[in-house]
Short mmCIF file of C-alpha atoms in Angstrom, two decimals:
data_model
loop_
_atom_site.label_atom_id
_atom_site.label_comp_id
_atom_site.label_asym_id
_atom_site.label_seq_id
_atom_site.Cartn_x
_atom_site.Cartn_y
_atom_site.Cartn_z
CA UNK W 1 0.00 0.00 0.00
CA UNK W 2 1.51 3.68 -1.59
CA UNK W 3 0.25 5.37 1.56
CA UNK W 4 2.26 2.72 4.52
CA UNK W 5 5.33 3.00 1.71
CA UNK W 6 5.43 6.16 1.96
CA UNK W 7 4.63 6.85 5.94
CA UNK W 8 7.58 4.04 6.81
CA UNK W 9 10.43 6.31 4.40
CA UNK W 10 9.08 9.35 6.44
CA UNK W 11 9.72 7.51 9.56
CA UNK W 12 13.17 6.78 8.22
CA UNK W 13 13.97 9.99 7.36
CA UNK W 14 12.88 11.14 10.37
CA UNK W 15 15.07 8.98 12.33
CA UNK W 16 17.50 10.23 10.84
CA UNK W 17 17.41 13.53 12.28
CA UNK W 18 17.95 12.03 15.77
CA UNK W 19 21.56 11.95 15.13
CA UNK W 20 22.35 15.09 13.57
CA UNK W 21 24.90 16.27 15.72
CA UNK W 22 24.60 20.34 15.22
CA UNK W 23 21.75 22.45 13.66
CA UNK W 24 24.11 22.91 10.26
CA UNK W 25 24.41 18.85 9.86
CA UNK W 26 20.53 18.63 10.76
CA UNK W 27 19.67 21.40 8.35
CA UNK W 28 21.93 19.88 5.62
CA UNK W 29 20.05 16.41 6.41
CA UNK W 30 16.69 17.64 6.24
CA UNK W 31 17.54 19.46 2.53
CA UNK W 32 19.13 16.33 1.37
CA UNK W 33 16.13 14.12 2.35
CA UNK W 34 13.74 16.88 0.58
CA UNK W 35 12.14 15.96 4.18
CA UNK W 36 9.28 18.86 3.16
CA UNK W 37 7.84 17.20 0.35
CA UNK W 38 8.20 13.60 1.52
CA UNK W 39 6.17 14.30 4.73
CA UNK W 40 3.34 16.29 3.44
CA UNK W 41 3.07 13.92 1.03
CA UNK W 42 2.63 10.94 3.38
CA UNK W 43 0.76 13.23 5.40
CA UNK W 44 -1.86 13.21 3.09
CA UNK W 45 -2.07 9.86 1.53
CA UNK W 46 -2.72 8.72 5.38
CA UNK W 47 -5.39 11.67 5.30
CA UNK W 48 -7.21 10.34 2.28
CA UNK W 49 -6.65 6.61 3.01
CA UNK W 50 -9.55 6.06 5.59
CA UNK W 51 -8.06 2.18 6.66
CA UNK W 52 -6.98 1.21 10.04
CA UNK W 53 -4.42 -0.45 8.00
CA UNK W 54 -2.24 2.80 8.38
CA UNK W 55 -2.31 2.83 12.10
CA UNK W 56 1.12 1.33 13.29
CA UNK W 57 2.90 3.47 10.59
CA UNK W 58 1.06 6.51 11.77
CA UNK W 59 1.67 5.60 15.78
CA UNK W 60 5.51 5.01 14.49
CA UNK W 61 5.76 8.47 12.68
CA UNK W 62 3.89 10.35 15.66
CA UNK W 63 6.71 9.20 17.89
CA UNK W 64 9.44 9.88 15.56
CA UNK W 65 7.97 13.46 15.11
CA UNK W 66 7.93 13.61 18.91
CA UNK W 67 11.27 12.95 19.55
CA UNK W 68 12.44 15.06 16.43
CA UNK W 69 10.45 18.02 17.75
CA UNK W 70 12.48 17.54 20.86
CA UNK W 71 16.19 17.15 19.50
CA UNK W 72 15.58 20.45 16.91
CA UNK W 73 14.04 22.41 20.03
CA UNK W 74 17.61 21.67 21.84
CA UNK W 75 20.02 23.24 19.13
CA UNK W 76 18.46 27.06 19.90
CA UNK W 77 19.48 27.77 16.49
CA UNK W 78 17.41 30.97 15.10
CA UNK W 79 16.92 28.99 11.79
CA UNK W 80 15.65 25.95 12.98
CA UNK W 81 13.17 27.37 15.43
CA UNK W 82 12.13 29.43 13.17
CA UNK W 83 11.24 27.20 10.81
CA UNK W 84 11.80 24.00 10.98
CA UNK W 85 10.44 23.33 14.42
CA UNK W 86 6.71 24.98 13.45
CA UNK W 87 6.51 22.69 10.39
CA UNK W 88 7.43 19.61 12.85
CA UNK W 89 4.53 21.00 14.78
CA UNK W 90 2.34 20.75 12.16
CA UNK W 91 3.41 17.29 10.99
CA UNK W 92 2.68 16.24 14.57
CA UNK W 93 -0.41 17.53 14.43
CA UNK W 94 -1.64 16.14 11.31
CA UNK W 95 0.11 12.62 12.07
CA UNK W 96 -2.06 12.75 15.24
CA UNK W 97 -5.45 13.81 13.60
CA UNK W 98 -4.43 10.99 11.31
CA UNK W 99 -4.05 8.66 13.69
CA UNK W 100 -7.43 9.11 15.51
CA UNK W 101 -8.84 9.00 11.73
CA UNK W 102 -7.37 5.50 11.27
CA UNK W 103 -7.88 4.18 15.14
CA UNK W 104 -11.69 5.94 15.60
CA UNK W 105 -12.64 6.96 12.07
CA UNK W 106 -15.39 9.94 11.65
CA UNK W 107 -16.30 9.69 15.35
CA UNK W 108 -13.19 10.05 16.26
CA UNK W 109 -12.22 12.73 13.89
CA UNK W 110 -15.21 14.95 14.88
CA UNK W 111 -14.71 14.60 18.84
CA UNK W 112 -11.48 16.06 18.08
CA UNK W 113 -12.96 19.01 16.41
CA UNK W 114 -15.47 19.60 18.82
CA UNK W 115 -12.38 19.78 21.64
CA UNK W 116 -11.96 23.27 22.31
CA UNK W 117 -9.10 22.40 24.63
CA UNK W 118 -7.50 20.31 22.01
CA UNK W 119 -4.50 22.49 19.84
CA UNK W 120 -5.54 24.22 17.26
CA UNK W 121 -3.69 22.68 14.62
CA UNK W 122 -4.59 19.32 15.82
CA UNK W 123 -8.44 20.42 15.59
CA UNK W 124 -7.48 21.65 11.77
CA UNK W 125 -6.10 18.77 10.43
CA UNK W 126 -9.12 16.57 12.41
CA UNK W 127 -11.39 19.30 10.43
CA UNK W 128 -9.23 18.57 6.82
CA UNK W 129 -9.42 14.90 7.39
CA UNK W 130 -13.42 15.30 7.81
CA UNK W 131 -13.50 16.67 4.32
CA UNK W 132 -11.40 14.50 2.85
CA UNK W 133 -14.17 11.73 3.91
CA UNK W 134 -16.82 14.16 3.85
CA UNK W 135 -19.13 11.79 5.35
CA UNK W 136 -23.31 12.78 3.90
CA UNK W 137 -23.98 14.15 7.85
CA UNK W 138 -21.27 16.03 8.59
CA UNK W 139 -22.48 18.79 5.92
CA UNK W 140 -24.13 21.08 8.44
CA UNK W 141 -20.64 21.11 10.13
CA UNK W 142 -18.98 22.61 7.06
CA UNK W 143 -22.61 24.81 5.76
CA UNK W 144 -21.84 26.27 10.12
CA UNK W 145 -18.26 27.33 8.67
CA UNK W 146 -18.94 28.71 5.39
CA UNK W 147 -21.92 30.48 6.98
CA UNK W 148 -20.01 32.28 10.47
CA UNK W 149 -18.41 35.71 9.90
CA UNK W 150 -15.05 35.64 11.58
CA UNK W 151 -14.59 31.47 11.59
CA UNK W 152 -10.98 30.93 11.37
CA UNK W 153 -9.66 31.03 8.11
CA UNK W 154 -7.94 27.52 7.89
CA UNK W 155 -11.44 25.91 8.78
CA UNK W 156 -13.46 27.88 6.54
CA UNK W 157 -10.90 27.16 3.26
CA UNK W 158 -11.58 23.54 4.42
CA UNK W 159 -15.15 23.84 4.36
CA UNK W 160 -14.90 25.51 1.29
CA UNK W 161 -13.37 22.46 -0.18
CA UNK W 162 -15.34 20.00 1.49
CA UNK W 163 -18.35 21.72 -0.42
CA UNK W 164 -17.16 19.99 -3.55
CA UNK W 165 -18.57 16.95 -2.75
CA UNK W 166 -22.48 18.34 -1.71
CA UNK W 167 -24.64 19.08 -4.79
CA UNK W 168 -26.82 21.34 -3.93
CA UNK W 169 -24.84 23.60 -1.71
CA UNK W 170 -23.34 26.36 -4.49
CA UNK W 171 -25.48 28.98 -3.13
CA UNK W 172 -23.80 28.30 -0.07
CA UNK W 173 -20.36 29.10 -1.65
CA UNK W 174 -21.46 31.65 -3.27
CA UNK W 175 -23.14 33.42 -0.76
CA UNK W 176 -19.48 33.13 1.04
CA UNK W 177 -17.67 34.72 -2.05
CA UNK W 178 -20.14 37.69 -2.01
CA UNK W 179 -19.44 38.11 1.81
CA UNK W 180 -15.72 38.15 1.85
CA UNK W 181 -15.08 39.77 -1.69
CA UNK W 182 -14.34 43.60 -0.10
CA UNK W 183 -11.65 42.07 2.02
CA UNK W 184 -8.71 41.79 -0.59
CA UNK W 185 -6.54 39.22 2.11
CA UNK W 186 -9.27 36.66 2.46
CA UNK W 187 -10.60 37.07 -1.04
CA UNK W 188 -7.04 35.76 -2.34
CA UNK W 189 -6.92 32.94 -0.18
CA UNK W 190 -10.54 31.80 -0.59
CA UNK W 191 -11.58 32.43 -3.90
CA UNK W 192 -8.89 30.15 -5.36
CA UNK W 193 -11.11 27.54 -3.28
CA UNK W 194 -14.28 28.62 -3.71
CA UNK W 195 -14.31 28.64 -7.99
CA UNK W 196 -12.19 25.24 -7.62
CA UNK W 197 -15.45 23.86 -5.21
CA UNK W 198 -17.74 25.54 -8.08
CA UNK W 199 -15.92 24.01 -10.90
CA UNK W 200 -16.32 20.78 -9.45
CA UNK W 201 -20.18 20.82 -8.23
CA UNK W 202 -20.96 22.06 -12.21
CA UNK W 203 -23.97 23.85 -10.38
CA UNK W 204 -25.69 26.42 -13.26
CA UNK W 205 -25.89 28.34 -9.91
CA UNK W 206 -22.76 29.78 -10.62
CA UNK W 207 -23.27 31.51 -13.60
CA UNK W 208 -24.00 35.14 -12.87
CA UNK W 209 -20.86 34.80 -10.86
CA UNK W 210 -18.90 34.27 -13.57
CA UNK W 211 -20.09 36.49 -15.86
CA UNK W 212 -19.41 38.77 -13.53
CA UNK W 213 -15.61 37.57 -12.66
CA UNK W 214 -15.77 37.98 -16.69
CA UNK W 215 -14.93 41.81 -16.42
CA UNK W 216 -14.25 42.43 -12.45
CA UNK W 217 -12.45 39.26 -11.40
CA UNK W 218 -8.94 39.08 -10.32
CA UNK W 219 -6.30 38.22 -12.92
CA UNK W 220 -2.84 35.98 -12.03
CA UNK W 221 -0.22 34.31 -14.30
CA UNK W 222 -1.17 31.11 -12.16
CA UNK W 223 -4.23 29.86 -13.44
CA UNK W 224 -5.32 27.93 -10.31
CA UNK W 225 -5.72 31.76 -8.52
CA UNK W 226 -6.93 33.82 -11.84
CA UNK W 227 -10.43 34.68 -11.13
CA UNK W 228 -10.91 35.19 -14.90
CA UNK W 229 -9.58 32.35 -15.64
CA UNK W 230 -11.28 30.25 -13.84
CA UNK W 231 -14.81 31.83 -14.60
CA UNK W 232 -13.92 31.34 -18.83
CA UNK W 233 -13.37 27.58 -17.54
CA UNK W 234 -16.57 27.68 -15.44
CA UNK W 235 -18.78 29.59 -18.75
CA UNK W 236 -17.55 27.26 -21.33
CA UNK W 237 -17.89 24.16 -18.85
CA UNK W 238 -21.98 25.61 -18.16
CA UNK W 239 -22.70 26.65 -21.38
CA UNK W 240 -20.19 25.42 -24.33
CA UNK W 241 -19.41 29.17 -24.99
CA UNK W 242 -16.39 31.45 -25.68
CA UNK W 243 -16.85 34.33 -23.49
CA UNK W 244 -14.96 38.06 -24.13
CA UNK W 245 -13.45 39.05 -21.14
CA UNK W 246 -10.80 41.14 -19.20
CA UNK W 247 -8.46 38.92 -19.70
CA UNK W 248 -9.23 37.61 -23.08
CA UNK W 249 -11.14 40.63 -25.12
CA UNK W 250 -11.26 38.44 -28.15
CA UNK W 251 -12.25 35.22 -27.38
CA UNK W 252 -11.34 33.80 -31.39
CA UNK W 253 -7.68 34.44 -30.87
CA UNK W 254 -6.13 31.32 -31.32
CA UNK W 255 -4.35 31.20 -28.26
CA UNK W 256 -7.45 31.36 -26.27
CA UNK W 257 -8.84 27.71 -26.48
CA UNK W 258 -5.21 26.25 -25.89
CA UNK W 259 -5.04 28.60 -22.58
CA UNK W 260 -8.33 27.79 -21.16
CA UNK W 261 -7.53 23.85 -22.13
CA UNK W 262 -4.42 23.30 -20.46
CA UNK W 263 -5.91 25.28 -17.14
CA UNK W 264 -9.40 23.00 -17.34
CA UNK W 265 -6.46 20.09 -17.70
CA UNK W 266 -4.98 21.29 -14.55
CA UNK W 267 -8.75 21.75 -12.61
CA UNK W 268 -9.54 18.22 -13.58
CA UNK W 269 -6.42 17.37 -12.20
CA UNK W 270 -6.68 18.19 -9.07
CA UNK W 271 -10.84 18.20 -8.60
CA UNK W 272 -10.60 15.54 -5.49
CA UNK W 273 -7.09 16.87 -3.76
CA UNK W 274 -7.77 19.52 -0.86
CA UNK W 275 -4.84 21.15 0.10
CA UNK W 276 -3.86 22.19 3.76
CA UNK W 277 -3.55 25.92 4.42
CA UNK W 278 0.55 27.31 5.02
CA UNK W 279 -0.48 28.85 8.08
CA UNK W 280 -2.79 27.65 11.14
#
């Protein structure tokens, strides 16, 4: 199984770090290991699994991360508390939400997010791991987010996400668009989310929304956070047209059709992967 594979070489790697005998040999270690890509990516192939399966792997990587949180916290180095020690945090914290996941499943998962006492992060990734399964009942737990001015961010971009898999619930999302679209930081953090949730649910819902993004959305090179983009994806996907736009005043150019391919390409792509936010 890819997603035991993959926890055991983090556990390795992890192990490794143990010995590192100064913060310059630990720093060189984690680089050489590309340790930030190889435990995010375990991370969240134990997310998505839903197996018990992945339990001793996950109990064996919580402990490494334990005792690897403990050795980096002892160098004092300014880089590696900086910076390495908060993303240890977080890979504890999402190796524990994990864990419960695999040991209690969604009853497990949501007493954890109800657990006002329990950290933060812990309650996130618990949260993330929710929508990953998005179970049919646990909808009015993500509608609460999407719904509450002032939820935390981190929750609210996973509710966003989670929305993907309700059809139905578009009004919902956009409702939440319309609400945060004044305040520039959370607009470019959740509107990414929000017209990747709308691509996916296909809801005709949606469509005054683009046409509106047409002419007053946001433009970016990166085609995952182009508002424009993303609503010429979400016209032609509704309606099988070519729409003029900010971003595209002629619609015939040649150039046009390839562009809005390869970024429907990428959408497809990634339709059933929900990211976890930078910062919590």
């Amino acid at each position: 199984m890819e997603a035991i594979r993959q926890l055991c070489g983090f556990a390795a790697a992890l192990e490794r770090l143990l010995v590192a005998e100064n913060a310059d040999k630990l720093e060189a270690m984690w680089d050489d290991l590309d340790l930030g890509q190889l435990g995010w990516e375990a991370l969240a192939l134990a997310r998505r699994a839903n197996t018990e399966a992945l339990e001793p792997a996950l109990a064996e990587v919580d402990r490494r991360l334990l005792a690897a949180l403990e050795r980096c916290r002892a160098f004092l180095d300014p880089h590696i508390v900086t910076f390495r020690v908060p993303e240890l945090e977080r890979w504890q914290h999402a190796a524990a939400a994990a864990l419960v996941g695999a040991r209690w499943g969604v009853a497990g998962l949501r007493t954890v997010i109800a657990d006002s006492r329990a950290p933060l992060g812990r309650r996130y990734f618990a949260f993330l791991a929710l929508a990953e399964r998005h179970p049919k009942d646990a909808w009015p737990l993500f509608a609460k987010y999407l719904s509450t001015p002032g939820a935390h961010h981190a929750f609210v971009a996973a509710a966003v996400e989670a929305a993907r898999y309700y059809p139905g619930h578009a009004p919902d999302v956009i409702a939440l668009f319309q609400r945060i679209r004044g305040d520039e930081m959370l607009r470019r953090f959740l509107a990414p989310k929000i017209l990747a949730s709308l691509y996916v649910l296909g809801d005709p819902a949606a469509l005054p929304l683009y046409e509106e993004l047409l002419v007053a959305g946001h433009t970016n090179r990166d085609v995952e956070r182009c508002e424009v983009t993303r609503a010429l994806v979400g016209v032609r996907k509704l309606t099988g047209r070519l729409a003029a736009s900010s971003k595209y005043p002629d619609p015939a150019e040649p150039g046009v059709i390839r562009a809005l391919d390869e970024a429907q390409r990428i959408f497809e792509e990634k339709r059933d992967r929900l990211e976890p936010v930078v910062v919590i």
